[in-house]
PDB file of C-alpha atoms in Angstrom:
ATOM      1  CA  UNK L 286    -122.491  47.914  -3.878  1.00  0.00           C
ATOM      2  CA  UNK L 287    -120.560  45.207  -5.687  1.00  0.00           C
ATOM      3  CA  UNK L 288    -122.039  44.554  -8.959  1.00  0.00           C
ATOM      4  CA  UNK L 289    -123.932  41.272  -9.961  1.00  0.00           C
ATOM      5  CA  UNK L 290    -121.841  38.378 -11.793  1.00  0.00           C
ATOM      6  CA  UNK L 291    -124.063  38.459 -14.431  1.00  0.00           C
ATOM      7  CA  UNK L 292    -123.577  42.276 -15.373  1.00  0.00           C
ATOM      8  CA  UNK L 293    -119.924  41.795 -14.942  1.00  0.00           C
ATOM      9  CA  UNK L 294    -120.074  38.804 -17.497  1.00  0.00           C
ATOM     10  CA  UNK L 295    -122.015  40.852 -19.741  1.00  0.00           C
ATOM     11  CA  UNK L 296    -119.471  44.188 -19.596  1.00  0.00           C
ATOM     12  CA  UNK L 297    -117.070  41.527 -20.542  1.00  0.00           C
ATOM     13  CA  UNK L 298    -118.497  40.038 -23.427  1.00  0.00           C
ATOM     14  CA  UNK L 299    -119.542  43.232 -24.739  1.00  0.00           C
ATOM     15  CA  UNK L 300    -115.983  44.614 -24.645  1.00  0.00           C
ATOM     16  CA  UNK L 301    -115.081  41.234 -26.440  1.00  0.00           C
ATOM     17  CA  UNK L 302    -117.562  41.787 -29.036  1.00  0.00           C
ATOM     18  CA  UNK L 303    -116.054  45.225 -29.883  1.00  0.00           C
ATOM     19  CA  UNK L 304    -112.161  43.997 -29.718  1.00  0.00           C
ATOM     20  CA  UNK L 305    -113.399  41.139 -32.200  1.00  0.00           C
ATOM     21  CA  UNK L 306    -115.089  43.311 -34.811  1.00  0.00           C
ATOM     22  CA  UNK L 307    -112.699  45.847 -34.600  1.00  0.00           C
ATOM     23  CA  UNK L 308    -109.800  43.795 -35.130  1.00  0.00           C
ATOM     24  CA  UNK L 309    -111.698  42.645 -38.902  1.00  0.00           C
ATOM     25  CA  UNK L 310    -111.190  46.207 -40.143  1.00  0.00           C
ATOM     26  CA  UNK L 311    -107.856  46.818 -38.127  1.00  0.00           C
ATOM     27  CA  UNK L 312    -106.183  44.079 -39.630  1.00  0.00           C
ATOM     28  CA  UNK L 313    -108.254  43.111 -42.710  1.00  0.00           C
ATOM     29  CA  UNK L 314    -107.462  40.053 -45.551  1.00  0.00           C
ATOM     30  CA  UNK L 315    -107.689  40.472 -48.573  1.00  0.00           C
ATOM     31  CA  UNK L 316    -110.896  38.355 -49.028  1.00  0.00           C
ATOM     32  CA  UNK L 317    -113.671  38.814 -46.148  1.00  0.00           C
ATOM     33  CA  UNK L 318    -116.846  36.876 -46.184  1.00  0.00           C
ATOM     34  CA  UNK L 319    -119.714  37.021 -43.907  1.00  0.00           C
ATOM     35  CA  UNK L 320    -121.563  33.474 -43.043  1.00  0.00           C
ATOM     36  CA  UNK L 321    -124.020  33.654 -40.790  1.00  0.00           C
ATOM     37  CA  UNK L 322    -123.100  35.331 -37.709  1.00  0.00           C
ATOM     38  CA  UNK L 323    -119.274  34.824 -38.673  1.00  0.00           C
ATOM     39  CA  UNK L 324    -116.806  36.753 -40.724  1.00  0.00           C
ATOM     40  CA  UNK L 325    -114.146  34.523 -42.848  1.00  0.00           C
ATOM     41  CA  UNK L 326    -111.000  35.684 -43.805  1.00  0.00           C
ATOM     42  CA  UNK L 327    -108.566  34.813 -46.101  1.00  0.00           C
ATOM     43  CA  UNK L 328    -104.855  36.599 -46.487  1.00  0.00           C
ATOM     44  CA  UNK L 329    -102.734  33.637 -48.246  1.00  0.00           C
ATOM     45  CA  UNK L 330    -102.009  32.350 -45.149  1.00  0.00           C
ATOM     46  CA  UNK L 331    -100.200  34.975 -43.842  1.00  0.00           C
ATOM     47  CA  UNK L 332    -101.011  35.381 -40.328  1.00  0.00           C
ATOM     48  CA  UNK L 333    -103.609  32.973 -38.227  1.00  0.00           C
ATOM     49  CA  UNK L 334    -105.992  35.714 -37.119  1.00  0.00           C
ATOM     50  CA  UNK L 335    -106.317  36.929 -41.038  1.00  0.00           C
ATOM     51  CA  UNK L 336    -107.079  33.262 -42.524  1.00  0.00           C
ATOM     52  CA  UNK L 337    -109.632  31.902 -39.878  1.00  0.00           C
ATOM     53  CA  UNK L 338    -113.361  32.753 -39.067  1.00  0.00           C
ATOM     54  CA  UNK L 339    -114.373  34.418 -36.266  1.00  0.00           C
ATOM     55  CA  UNK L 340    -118.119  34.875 -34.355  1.00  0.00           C
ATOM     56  CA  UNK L 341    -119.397  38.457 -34.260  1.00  0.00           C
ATOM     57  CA  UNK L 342    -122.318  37.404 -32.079  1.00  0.00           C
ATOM     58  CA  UNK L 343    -122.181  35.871 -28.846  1.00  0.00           C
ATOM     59  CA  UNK L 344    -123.818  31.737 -28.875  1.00  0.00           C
ATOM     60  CA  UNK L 345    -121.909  31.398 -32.554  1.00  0.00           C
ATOM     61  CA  UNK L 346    -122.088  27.861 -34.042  1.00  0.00           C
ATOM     62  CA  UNK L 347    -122.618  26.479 -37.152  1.00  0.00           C
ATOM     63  CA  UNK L 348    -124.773  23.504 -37.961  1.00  0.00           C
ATOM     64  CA  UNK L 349    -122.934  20.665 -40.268  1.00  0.00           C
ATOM     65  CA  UNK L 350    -123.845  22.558 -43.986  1.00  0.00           C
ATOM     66  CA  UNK L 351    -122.320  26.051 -43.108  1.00  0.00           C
ATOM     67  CA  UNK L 352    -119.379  24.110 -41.708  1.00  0.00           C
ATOM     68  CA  UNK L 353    -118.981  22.308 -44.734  1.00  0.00           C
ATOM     69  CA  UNK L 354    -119.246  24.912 -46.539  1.00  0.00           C
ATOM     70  CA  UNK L 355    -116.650  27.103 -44.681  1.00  0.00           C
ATOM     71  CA  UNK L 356    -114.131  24.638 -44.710  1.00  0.00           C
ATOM     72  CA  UNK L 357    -114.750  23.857 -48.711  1.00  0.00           C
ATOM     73  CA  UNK L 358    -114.233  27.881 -49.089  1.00  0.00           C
ATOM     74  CA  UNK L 359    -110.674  27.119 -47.054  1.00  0.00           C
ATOM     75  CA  UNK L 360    -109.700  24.324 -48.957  1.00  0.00           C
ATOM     76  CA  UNK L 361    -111.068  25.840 -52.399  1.00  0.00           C
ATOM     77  CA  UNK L 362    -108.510  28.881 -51.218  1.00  0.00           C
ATOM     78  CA  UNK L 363    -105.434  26.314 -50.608  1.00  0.00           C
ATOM     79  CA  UNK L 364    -105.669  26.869 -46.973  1.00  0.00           C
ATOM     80  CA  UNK L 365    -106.288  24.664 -43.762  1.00  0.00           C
ATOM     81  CA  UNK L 366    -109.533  25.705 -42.133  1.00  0.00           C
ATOM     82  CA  UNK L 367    -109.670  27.167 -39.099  1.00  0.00           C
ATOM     83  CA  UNK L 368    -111.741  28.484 -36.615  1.00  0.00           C
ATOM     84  CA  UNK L 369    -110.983  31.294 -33.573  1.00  0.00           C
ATOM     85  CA  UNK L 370    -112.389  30.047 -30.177  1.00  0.00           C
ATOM     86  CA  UNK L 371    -112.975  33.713 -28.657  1.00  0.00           C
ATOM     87  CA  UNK L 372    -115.494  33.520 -25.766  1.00  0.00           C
ATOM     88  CA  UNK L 373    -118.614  34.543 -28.324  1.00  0.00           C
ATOM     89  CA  UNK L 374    -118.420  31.274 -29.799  1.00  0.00           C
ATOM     90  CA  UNK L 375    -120.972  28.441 -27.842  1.00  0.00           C
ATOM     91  CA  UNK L 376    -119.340  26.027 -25.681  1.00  0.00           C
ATOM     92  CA  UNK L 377    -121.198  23.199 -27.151  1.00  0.00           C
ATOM     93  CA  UNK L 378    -118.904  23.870 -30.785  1.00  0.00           C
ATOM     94  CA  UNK L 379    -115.462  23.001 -28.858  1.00  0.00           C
ATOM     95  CA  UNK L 380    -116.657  19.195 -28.602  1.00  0.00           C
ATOM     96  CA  UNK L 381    -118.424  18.806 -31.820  1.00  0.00           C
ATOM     97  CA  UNK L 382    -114.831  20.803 -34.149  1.00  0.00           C
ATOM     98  CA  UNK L 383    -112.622  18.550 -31.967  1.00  0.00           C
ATOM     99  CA  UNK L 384    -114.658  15.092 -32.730  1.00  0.00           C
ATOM    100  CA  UNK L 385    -114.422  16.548 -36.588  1.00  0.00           C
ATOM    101  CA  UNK L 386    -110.790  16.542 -36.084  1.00  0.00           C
ATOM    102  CA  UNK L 387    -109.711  20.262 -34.938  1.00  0.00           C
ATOM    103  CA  UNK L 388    -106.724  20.685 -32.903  1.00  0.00           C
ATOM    104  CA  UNK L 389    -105.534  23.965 -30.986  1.00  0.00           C
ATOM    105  CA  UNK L 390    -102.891  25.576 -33.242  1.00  0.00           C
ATOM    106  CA  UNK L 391    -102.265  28.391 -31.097  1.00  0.00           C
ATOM    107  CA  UNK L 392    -103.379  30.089 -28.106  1.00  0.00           C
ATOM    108  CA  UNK L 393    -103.789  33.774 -27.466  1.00  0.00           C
ATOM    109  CA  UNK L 394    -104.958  36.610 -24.765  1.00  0.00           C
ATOM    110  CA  UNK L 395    -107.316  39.673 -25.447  1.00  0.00           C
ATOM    111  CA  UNK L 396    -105.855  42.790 -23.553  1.00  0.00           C
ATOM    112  CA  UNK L 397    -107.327  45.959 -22.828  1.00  0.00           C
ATOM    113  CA  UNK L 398    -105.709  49.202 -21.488  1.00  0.00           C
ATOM    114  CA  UNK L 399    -107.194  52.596 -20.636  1.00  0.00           C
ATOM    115  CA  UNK L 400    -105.588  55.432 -22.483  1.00  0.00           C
ATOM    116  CA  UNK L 401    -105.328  59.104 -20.889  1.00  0.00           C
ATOM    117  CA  UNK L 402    -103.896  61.874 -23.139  1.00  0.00           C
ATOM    118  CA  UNK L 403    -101.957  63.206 -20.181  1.00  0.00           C
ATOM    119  CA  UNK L 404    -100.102  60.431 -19.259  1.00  0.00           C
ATOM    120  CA  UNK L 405     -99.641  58.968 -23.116  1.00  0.00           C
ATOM    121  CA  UNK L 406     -97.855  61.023 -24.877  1.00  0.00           C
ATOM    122  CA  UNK L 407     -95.535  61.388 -28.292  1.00  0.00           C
ATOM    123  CA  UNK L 408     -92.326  59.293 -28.313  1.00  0.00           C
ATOM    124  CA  UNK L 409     -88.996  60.697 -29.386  1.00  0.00           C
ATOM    125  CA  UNK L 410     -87.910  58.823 -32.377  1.00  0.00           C
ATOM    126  CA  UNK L 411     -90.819  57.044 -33.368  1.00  0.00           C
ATOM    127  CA  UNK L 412     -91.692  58.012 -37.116  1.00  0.00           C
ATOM    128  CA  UNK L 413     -95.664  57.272 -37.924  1.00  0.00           C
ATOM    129  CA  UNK L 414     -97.083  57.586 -41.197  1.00  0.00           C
ATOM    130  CA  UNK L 415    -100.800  57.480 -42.290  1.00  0.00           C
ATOM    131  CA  UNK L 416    -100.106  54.266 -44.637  1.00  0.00           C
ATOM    132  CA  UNK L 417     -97.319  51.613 -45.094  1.00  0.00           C
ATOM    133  CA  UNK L 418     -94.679  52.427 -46.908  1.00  0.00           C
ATOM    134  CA  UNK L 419     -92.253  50.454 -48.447  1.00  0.00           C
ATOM    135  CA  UNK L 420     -89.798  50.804 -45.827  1.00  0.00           C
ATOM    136  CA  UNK L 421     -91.994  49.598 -43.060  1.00  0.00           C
ATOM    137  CA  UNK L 422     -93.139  47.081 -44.600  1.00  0.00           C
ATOM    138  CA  UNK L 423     -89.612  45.766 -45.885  1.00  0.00           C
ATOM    139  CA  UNK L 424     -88.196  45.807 -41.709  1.00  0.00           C
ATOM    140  CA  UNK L 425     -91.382  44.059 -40.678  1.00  0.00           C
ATOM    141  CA  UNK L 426     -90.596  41.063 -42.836  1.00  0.00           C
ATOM    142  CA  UNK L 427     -86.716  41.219 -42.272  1.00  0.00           C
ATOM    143  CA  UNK L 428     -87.679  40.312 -38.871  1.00  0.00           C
ATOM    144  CA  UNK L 429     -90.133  37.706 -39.306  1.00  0.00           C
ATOM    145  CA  UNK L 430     -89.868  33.865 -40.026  1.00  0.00           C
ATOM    146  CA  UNK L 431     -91.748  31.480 -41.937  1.00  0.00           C
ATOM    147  CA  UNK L 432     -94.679  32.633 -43.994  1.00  0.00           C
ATOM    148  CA  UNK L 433     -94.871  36.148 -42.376  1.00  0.00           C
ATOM    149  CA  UNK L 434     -91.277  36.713 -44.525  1.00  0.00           C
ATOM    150  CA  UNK L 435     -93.830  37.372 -47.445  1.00  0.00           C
ATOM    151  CA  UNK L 436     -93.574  41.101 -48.102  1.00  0.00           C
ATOM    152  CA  UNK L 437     -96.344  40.580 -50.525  1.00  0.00           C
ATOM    153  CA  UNK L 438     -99.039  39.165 -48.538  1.00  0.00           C
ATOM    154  CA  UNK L 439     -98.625  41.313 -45.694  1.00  0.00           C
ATOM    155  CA  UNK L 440     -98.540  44.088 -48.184  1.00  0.00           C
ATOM    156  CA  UNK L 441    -101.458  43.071 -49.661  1.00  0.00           C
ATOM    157  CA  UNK L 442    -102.995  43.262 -45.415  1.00  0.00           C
ATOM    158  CA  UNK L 443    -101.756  46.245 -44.647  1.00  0.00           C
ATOM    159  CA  UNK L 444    -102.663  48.466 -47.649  1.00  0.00           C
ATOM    160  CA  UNK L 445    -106.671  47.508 -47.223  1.00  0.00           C
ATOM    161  CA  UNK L 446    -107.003  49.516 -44.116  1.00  0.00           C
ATOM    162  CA  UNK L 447    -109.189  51.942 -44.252  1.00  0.00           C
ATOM    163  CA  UNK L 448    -109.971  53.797 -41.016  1.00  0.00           C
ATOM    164  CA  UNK L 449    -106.911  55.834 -38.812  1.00  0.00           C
ATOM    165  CA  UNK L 450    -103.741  54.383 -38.786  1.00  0.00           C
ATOM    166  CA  UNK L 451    -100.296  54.969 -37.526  1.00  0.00           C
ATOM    167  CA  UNK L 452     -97.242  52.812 -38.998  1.00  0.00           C
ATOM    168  CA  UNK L 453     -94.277  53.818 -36.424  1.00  0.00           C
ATOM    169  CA  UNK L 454     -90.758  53.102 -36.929  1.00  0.00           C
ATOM    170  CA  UNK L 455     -88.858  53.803 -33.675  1.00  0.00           C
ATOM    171  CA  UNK L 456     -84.994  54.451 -34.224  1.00  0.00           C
ATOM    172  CA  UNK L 457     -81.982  53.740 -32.093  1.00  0.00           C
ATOM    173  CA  UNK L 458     -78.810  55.555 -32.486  1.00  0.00           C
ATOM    174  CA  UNK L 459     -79.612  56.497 -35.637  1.00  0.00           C
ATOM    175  CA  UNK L 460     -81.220  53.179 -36.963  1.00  0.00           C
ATOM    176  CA  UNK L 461     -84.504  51.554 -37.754  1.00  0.00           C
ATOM    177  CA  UNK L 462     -84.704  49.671 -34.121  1.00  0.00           C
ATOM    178  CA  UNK L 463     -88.489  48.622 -33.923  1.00  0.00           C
ATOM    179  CA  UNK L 464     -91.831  48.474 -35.755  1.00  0.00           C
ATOM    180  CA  UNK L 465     -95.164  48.190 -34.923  1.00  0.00           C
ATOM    181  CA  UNK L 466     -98.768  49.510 -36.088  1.00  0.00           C
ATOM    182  CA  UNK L 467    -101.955  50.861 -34.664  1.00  0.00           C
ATOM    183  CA  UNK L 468    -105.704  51.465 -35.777  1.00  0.00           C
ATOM    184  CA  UNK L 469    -107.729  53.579 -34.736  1.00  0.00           C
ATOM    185  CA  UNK L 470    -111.907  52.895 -34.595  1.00  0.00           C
ATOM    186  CA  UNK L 471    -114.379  54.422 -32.740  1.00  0.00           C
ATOM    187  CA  UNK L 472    -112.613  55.121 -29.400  1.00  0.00           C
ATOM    188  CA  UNK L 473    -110.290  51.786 -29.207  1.00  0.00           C
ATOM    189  CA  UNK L 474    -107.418  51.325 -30.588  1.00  0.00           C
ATOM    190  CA  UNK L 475    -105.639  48.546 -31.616  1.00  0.00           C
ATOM    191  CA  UNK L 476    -101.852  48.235 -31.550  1.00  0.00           C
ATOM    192  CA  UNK L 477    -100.046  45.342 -33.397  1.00  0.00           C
ATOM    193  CA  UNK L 478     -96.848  44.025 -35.505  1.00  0.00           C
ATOM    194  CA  UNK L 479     -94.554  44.847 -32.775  1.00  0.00           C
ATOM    195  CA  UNK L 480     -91.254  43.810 -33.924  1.00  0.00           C
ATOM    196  CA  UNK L 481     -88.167  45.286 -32.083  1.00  0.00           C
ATOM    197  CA  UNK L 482     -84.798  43.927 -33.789  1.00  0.00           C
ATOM    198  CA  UNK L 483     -83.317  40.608 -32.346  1.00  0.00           C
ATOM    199  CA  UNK L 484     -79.650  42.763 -31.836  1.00  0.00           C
ATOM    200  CA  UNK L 485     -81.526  45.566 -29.940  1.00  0.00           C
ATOM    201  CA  UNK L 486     -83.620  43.722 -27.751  1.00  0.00           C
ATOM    202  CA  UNK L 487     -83.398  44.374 -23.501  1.00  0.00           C
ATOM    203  CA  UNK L 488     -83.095  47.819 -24.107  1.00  0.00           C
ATOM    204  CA  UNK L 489     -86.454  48.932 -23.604  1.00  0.00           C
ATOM    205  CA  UNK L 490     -87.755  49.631 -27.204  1.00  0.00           C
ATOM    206  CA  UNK L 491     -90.884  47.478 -27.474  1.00  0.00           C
ATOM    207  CA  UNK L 492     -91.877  49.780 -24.361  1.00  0.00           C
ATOM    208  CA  UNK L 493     -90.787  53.300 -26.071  1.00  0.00           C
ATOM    209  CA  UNK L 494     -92.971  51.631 -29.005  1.00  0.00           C
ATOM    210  CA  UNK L 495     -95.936  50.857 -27.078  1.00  0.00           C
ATOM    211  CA  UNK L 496     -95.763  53.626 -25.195  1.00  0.00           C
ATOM    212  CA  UNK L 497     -95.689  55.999 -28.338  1.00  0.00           C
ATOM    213  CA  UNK L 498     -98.782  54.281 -29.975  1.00  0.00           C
ATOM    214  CA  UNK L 499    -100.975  54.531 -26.717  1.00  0.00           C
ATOM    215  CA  UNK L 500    -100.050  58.252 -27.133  1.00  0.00           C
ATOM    216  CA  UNK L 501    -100.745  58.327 -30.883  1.00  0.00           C
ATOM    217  CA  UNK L 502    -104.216  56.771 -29.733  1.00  0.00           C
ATOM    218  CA  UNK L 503    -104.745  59.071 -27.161  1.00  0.00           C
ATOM    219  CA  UNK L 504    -104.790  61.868 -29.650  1.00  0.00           C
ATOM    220  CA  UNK L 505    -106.864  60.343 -32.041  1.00  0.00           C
ATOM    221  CA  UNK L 506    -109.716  60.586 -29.017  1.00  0.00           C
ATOM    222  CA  UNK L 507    -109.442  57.258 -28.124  1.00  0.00           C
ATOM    223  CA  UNK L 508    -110.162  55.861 -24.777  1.00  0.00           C
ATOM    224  CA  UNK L 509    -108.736  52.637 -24.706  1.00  0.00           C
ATOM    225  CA  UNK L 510    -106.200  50.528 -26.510  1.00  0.00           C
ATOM    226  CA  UNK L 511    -106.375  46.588 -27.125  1.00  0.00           C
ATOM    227  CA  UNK L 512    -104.009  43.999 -28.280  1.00  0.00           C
ATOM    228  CA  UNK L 513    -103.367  40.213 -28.749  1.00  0.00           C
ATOM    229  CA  UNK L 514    -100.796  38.587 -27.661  1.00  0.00           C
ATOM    230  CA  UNK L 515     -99.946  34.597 -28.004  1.00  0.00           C
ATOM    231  CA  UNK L 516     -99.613  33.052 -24.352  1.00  0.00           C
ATOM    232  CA  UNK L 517     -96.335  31.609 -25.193  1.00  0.00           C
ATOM    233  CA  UNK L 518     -95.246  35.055 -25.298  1.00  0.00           C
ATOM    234  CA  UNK L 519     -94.441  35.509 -21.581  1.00  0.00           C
ATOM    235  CA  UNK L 520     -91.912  38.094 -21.667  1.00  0.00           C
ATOM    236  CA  UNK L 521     -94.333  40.554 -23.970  1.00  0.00           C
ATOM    237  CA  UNK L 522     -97.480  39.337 -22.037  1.00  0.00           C
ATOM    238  CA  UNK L 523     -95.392  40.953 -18.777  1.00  0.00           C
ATOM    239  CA  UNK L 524     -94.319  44.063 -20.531  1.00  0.00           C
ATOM    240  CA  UNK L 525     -97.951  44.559 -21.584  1.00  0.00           C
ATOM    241  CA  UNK L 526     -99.193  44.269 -17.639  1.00  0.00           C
ATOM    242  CA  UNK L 527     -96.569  46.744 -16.842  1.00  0.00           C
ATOM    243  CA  UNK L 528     -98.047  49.271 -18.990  1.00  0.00           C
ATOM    244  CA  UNK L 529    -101.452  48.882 -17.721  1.00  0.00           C
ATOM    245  CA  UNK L 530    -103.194  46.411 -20.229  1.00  0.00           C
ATOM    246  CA  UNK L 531    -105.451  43.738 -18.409  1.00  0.00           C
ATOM    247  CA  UNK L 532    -106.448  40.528 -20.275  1.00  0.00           C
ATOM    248  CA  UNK L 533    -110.210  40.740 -20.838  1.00  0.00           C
ATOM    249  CA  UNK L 534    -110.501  37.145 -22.215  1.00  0.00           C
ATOM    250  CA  UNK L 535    -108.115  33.752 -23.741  1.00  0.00           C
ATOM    251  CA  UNK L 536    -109.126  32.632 -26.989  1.00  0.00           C
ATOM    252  CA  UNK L 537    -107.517  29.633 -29.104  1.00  0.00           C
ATOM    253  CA  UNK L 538    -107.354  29.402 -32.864  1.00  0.00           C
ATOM    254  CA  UNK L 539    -108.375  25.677 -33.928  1.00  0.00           C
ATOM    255  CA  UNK L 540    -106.824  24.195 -37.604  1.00  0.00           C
ATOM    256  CA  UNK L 541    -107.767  21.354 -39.330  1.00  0.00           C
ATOM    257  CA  UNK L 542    -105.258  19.286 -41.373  1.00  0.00           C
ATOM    258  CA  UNK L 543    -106.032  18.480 -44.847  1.00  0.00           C
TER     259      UNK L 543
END
């Protein structure tokens, strides 16, 4: 018997809820602050995710004060406010942020893929250590634009996690080809900063990548493994399919210029 709507809705936002408060500690700012029912975040700007707040609760909204107060904290802080639109946040906050002057910055997916330690299994050539090291974090920035250049900042992200991590370095003939990251917390895993090298790209690494963190994951016990990805992103978004991830929900990050 098919199940009800409702439960299915509910599975749903429960597996949203546990992506979202995951993701705090996989990818954690500097400077976290809990208001309310939401967690704000503050990394000098260095990535949206890391200098927004976020609902932990399904229904979040905030009355006028704690939005005042939110955005004073972001302004206080040198940064634009903003505010992540996951599906836990009420419907009735989209019209009342947009008549205060929010606009969509970006748009993103939530995927989710089932990990078996059978099928996911080590990578030859990806390198994985338990923290950053200088070296990964130097040819994650070489390959970046813009503010996420700042080997600082993303240093200063990076070194606050404190739960299971793997920070992989997959080489090509010889050389550093691709980067990326995963973190693993209480059966989920969440992979991340996958950057394969302009020169090197069609050749399949972001999969070998992928592929070698879902088996890093599967050893670590985990059952599934979860990502975001921006929607603009169609070629990564289709590679991600491919290797079994399904998108569980859309969410939109909102920004409001000062």
């Amino acid at each position: 018997m098919d199940r009800p709507v409702t439960d299915i809705l509910a599975m749903d936002l429960a597996l949203v809820g546990a992506c979202e408060t995951r993701i705090v500690n996989a990818w954690p700012a500097p400077t976290t602050l809990v208001v309310d029912q939401w967690v704000v975040r503050f990394a000098n700007g260095y990535s949206g995710r890391a200098n927004s707040a976020s609902s932990l609760r399904e229904g979040g909204d905030m009355d006028e004060a704690t939005l005042a107060f939110v955005e004073g904290l972001y302004r206080q802080a040198g940064l634009p406010p903003r505010i992540r639109f996951t599906p836990l946040v009420a419907e009735s906050a989209r019209r009342r942020f947009a008549e205060r002057g929010y606009r969509i910055e970006t748009a993103s997916f939530g995927m989710v893929a089932e990990l078996d330690p059978h099928l996911h299994l080590p990578i030859p050539g990806m390198v994985a250590t338990a923290q950053a090291d200088d070296a990964w974090i130097d040819g994650v920035c070489s390959h970046q634009t813009g503010a996420k250049r700042n080997r600082e900042h993303l240093a200063a992200i990076v070194s606050g996690v404190r739960i299971p991590a793997a920070f992989a370095t997959l080489r090509h003939e010889g050389r550093p080809a691709a980067y990326a990251m995963s973190v693993a917390e209480r059966g989920m895993a969440e992979i991340g900063a996958v950057i394969v090298n302009e020169t090197l790209r069609g050749k399949g690494l972001g999969k070998q990548m992928m592929l070698g963190l879902m088996g890093w994951a599967a050893a670590q016990g985990c059952s599934l493994a979860y990502l975001q990805v921006d929607q603009s992103n169609g070629l990564a978004f289709e590679m991600y399919k491919r290797l079994g991830f399904r998108t569980v929900y859309a969410y939109e990050t909102w920004i409001l210029d000062v």
